[in-house]
Coordinates of C-alpha atoms and ligand atoms in Angstrom, one line a residue:
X10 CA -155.5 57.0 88.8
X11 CA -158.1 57.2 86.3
X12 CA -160.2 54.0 85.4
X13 CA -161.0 53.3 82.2
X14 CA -163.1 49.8 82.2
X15 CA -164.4 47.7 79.5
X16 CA -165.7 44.7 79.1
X17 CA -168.6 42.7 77.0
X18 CA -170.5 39.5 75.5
X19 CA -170.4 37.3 72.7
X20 CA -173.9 38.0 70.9
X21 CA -174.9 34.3 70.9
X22 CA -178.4 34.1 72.1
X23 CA -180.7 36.6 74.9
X24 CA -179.0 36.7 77.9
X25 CA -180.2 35.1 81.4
X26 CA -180.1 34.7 85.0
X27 CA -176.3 33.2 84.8
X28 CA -175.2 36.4 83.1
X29 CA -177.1 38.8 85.6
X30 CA -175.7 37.2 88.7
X31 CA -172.2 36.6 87.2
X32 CA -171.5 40.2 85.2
X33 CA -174.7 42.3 84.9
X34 CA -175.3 43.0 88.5
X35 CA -171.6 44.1 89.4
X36 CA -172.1 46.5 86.1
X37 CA -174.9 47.9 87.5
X38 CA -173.2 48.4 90.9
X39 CA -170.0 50.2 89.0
X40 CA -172.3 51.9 86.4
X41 CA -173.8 53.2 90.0
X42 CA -170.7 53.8 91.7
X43 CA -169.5 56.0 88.7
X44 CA -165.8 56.0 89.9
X45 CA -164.2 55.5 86.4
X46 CA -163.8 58.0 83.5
X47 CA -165.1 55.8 80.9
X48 CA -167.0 52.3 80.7
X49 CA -167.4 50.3 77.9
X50 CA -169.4 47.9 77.3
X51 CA -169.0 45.4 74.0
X52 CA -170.9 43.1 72.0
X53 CA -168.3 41.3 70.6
X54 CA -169.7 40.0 67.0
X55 CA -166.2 39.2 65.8
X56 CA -165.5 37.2 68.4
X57 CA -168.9 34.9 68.1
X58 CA -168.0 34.7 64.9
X59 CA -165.0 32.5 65.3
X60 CA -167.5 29.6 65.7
X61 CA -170.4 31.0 64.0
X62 CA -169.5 31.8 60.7
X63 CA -172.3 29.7 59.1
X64 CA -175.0 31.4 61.2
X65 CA -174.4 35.1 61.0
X66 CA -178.3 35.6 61.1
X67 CA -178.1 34.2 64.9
X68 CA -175.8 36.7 65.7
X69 CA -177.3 39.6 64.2
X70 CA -180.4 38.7 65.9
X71 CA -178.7 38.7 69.5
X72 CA -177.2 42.1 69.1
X73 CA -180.7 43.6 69.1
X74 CA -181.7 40.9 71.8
X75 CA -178.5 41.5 74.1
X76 CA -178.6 45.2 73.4
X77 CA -181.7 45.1 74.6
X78 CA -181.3 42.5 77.5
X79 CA -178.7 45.8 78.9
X80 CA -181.0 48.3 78.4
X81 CA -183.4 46.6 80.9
X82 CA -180.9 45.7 83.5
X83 CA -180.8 49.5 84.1
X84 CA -177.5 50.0 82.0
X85 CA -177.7 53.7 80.9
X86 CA -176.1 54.8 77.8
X87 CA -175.3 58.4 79.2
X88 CA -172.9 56.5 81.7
X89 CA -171.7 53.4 79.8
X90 CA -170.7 53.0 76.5
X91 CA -172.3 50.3 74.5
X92 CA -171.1 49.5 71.3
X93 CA -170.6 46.6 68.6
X94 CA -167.3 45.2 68.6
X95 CA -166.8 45.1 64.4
X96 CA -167.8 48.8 64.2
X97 CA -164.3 49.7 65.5
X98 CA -162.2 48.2 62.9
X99 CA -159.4 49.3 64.6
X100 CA -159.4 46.6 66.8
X101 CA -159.0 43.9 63.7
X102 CA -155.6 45.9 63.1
X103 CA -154.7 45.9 66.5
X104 CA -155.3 42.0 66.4
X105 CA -153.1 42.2 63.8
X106 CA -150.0 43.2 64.8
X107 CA -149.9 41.5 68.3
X108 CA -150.2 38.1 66.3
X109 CA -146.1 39.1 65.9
X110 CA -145.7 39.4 69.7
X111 CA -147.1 36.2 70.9
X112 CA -145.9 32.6 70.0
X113 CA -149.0 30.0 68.3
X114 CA -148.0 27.5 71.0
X115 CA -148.8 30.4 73.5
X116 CA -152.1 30.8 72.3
X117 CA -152.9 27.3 71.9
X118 CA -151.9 26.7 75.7
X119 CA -154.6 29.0 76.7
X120 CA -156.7 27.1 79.5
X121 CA -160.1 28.5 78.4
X122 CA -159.9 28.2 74.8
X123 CA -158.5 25.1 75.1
X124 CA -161.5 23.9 76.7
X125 CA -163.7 25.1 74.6
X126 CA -161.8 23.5 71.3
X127 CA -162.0 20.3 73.0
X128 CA -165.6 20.8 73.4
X129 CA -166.1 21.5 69.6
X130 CA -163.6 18.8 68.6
X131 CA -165.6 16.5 70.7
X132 CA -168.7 17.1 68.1
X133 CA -166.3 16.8 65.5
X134 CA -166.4 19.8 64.5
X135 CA -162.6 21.3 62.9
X136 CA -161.4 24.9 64.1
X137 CA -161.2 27.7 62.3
X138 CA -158.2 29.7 62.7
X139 CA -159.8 32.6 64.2
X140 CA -161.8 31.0 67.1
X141 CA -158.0 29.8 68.4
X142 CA -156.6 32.9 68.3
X143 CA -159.6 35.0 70.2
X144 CA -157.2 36.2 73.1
X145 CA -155.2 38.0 71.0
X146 CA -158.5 39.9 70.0
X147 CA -159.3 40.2 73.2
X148 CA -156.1 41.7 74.3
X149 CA -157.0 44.1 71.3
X150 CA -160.4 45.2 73.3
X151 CA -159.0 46.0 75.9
X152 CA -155.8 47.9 75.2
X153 CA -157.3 50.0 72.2
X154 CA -159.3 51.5 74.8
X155 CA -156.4 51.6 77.4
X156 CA -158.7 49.8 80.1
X157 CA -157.0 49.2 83.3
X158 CA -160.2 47.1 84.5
X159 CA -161.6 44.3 83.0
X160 CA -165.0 42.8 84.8
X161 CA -165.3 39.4 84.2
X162 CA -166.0 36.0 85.4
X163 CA -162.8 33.6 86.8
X164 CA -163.6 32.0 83.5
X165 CA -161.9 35.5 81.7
X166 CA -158.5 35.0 83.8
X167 CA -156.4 33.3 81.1
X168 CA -157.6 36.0 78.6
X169 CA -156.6 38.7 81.3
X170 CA -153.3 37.1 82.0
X171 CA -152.6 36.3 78.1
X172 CA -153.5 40.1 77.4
X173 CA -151.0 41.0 80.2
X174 CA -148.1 39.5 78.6
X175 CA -149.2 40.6 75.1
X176 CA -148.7 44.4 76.8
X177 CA -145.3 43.6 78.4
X178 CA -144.1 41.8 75.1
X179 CA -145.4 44.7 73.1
X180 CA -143.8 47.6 75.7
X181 CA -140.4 45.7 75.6
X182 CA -140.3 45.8 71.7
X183 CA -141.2 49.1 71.2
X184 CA -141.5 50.9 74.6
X185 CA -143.9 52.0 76.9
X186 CA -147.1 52.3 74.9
X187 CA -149.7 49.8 76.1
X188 CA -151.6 49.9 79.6
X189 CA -151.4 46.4 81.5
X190 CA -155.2 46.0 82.8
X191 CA -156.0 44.2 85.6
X192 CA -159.3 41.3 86.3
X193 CA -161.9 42.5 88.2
X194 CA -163.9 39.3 89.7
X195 CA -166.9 38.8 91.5
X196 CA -166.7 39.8 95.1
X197 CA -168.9 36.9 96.4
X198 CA -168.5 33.2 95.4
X199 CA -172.7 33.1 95.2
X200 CA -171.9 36.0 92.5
X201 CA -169.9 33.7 90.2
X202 CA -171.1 31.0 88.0
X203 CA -174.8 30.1 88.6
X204 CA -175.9 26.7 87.7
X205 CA -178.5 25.9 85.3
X206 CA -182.3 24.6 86.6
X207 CA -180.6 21.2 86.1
X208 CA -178.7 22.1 88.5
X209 CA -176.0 20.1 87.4
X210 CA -174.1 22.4 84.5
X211 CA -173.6 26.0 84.0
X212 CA -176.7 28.1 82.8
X213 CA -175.9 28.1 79.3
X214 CA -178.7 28.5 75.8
X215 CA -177.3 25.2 74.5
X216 CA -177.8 23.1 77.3
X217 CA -181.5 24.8 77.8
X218 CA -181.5 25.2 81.5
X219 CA -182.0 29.0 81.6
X220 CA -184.2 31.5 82.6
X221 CA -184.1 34.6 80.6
X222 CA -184.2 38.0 81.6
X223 CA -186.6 38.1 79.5
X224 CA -188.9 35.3 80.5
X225 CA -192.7 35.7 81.6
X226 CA -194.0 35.5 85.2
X227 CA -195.4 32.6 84.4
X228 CA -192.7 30.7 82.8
X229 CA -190.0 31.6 85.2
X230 CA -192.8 29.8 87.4
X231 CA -193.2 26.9 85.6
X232 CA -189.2 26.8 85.5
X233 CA -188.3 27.6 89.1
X234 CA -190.9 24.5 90.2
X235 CA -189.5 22.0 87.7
X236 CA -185.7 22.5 89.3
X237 CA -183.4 20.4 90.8
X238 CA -183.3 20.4 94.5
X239 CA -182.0 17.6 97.1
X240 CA -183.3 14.4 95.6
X241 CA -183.2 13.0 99.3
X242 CA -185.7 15.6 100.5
X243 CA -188.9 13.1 99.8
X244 CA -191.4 14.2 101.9
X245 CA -191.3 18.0 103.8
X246 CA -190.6 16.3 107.3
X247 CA -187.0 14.7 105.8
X248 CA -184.1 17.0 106.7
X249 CA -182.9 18.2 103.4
X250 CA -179.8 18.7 101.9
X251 CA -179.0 22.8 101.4
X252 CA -175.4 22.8 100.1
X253 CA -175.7 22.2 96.4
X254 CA -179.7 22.4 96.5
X255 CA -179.9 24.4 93.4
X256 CA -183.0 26.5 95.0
X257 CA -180.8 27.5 97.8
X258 CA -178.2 28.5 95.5
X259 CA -180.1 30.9 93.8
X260 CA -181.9 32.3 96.8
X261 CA -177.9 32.6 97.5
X262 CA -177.3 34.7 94.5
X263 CA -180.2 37.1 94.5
X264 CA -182.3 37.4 97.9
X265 CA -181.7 39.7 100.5
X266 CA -183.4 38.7 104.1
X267 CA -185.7 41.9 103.5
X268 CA -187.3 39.7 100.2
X269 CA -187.2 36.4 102.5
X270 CA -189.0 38.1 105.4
X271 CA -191.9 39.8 102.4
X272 CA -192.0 36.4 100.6
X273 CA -191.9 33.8 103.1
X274 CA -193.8 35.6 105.8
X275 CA -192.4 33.2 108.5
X276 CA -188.6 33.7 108.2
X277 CA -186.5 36.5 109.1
X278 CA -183.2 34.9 107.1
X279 CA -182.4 33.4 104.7
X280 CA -180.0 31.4 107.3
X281 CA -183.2 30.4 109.1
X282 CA -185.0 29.2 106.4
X283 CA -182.1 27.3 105.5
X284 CA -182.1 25.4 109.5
X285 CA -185.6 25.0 108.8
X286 CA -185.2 23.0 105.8
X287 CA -182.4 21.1 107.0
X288 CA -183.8 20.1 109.9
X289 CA -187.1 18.8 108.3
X290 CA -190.6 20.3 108.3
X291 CA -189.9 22.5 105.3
X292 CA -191.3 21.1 101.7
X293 CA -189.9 22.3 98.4
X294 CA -192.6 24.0 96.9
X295 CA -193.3 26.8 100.1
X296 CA -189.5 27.5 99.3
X297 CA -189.8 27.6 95.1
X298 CA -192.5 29.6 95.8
X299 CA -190.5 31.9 97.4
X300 CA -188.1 31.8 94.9
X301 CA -190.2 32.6 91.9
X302 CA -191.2 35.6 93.8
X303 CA -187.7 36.9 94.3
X304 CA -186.7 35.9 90.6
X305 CA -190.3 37.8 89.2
X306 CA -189.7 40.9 91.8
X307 CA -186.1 41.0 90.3
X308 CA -187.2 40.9 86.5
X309 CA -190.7 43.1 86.3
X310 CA -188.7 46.0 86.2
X311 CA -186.8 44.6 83.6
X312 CA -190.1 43.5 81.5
X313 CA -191.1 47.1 81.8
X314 CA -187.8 48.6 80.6
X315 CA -187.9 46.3 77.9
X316 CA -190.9 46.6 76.7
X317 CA -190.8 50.6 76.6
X318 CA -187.4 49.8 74.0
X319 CA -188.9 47.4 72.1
X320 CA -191.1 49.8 70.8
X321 CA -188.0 52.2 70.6
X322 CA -186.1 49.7 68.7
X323 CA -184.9 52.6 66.4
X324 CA -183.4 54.1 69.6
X325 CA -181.2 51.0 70.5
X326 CA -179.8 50.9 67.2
X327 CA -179.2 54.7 67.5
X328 CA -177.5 54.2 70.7
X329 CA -175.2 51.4 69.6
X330 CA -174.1 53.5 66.3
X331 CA -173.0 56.2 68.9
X332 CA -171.4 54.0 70.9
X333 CA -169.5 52.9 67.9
X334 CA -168.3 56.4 67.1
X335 CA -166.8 56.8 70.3
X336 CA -165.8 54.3 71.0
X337 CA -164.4 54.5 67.4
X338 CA -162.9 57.4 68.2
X339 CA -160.7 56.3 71.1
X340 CA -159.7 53.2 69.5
X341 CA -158.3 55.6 66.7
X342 CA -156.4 57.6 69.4
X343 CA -154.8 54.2 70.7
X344 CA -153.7 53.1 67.2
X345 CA -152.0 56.0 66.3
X346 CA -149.9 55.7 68.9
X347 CA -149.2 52.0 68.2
X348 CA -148.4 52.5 64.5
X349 CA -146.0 55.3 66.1
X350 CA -144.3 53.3 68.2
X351 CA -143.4 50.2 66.2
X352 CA -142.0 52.7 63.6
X353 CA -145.0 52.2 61.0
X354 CA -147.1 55.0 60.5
X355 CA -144.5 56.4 57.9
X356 CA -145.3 60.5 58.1
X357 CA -142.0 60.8 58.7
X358 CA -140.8 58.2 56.3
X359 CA -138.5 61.0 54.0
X360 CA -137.1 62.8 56.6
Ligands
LIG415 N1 -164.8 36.6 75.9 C1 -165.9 37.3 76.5 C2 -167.0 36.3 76.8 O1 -167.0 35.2 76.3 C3 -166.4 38.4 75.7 C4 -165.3 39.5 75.5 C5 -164.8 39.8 74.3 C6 -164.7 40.3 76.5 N2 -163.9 40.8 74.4 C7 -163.8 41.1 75.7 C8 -164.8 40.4 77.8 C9 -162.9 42.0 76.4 C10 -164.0 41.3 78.5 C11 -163.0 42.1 77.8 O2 -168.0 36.6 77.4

């Protein structure tokens, strides 16, 4: 079996820590692997739109941001396709006709958006339309491209499963036409949804607890010793509190024992770092500092990537208008046979 994968972002702000541990890094790992036929990777402007009608100037400045933000992860155009979701208009028509094969109340039952319309409703603000129906959009992405693997956080699930039984209620109308794709989730539960420096939420822009990819040395230092950690820790000789100390979580996410034995000098493991501090003896700071030097070691090759292509900017945009075309191209392919099958692309309509 061929895979064909796809998957992508909403182009709502620079992307951070939260999305490199959740999505970038198993990218990067499959990017690496190369054991698909295509990859494709989209910022999905339509899609933000749905709640950010009345700020299309954010989102046009995140396409350059995010664009670049994957660029300096190491994503590599020659492998990956990277393309803006509303250059394919195909995907809009798709949308279209799978509105017929899905019920409203369907839609409406979708655990994620639900979620997030009570979270808008909540600051009173009404819903358009279009941000309620964004699975079926979704399930547009990724059957126009005839993915079979979707990479994406639990979060993705009820979008997965919604565009499942769009395909199924779309092959039983009109016969076999659509390809059912399958979630791909994080292997490792550190991998999934990293909290914010709060500690408390999920890294997200609008609750400013983030540290961008694109952050300084010297601010993801300032961040990383402002963080949340075991508020019973007091002095360095209390036994602290590692489950759900946010340091430890990241050191979770994104150290191997090789960086703890460099950074820390006296700990082989992360593990025995860890008895250290729950036993007592171990302060904060000695293991922030460790931290920021894991997070900054992770990130300067990113800084430098980044900063070769913001001088290039001309060759992002190039890159995302080819990514366009094909993925333009394949989209077309998809739709043809879609128009075929439900008996609407009329070339045979006097015969
Ligand atoms: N909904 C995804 C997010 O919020 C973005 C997205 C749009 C996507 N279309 C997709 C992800 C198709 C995977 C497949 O991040």
């Amino acid at each position: 079996m061929t895979n064909i994968l796809l998957t992508g972002d909403r182009p709502t702000g620079k992307l951070h820590l939260g999305h490199y541990v959740g999505s970038l890094m198993r990218r990067i790992e499959l990017q690496n692997k190369g054991d698909y036929e295509k990859f494709y990777i989209m910022i999905a402007d339509t899609q933000a739109l749905g709640d950010n009608s009345d700020n299309v100037a954010k989102i046009r400045e995140s396409i350059m941001n995010v664009a670049l933000d994957y660029l300096s992860v190491g994503l590599d155009p020659n492998k990956v396709t990277i393309f803006i979701q509303s250059q394919v208009p195909e995907l809009t028509e798709l949308t279209c006709y799978y509105m017929n094969v899905v019920t409203l109340a369907r839609v409406l039952r979708n655990p994620t958006v639900k979620e997030e319309m009570a979270e808008k409703e909540k600051h009173g603000k009404s819903l358009p339309v279009g941000f309620a129906l964004y699975p079926i959009s979704q399930a547009a992405d990724i059957t126009a491209f005839g993915s079979n693997i979707v990479p994406v956080g639990e979060d993705q699930l009820p979008m997965i499963e919604q565009t499942r039984e769009i395909v199924r209620a779309f092959n039983n109308l009109y016969g076999e036409t659509l390809v059912e794709p399958n979630a791909l989730l994080p292997e490792k539960k550190s991998r999934g949804r990293l909290v914010g420096i709060d500690g408390k939420n999920k890294m997200s822009k609008s609750l400013d607890n983030c540290i961008y990819l694109s952050d300084d040395a010297q601010t993801v230092k300032q961040k990383v010793m402002s963080m949340y950690t075991d508020p019973n820790h007091i002095k360095a000789s209390d036994p602290g509190q590692v489950e759900g100390n946010t340091v430890f979580t990241y050191l979770d996410a994104l150290a191997t024992d090789e960086d703890i034995k460099k950074y820390s000098i006296e700990y082989d493991t992360l593990d025995q770092m860890k008895a250290h501090y729950s036993k007592g003896g171990l302060g904060d700071v000695k293991v922030k500092k460790v931290l920021v030097e894991v997070i900054n070691n992770i990130l300067e090759p990113f800084r430098q990537r980044r900063a070769y292509y913001e001088q290039r900017k001309d060759e992002v945009y190039n890159m995302l208008v080819e990514g366009g075309k094909k993925a333009r191209k394949d989209a077309q392919h998809t739709l043809q046979k879609v128009r075929k099958a439900m008996g609407i692309d009329y070339s045979d309509l006097l015969k």
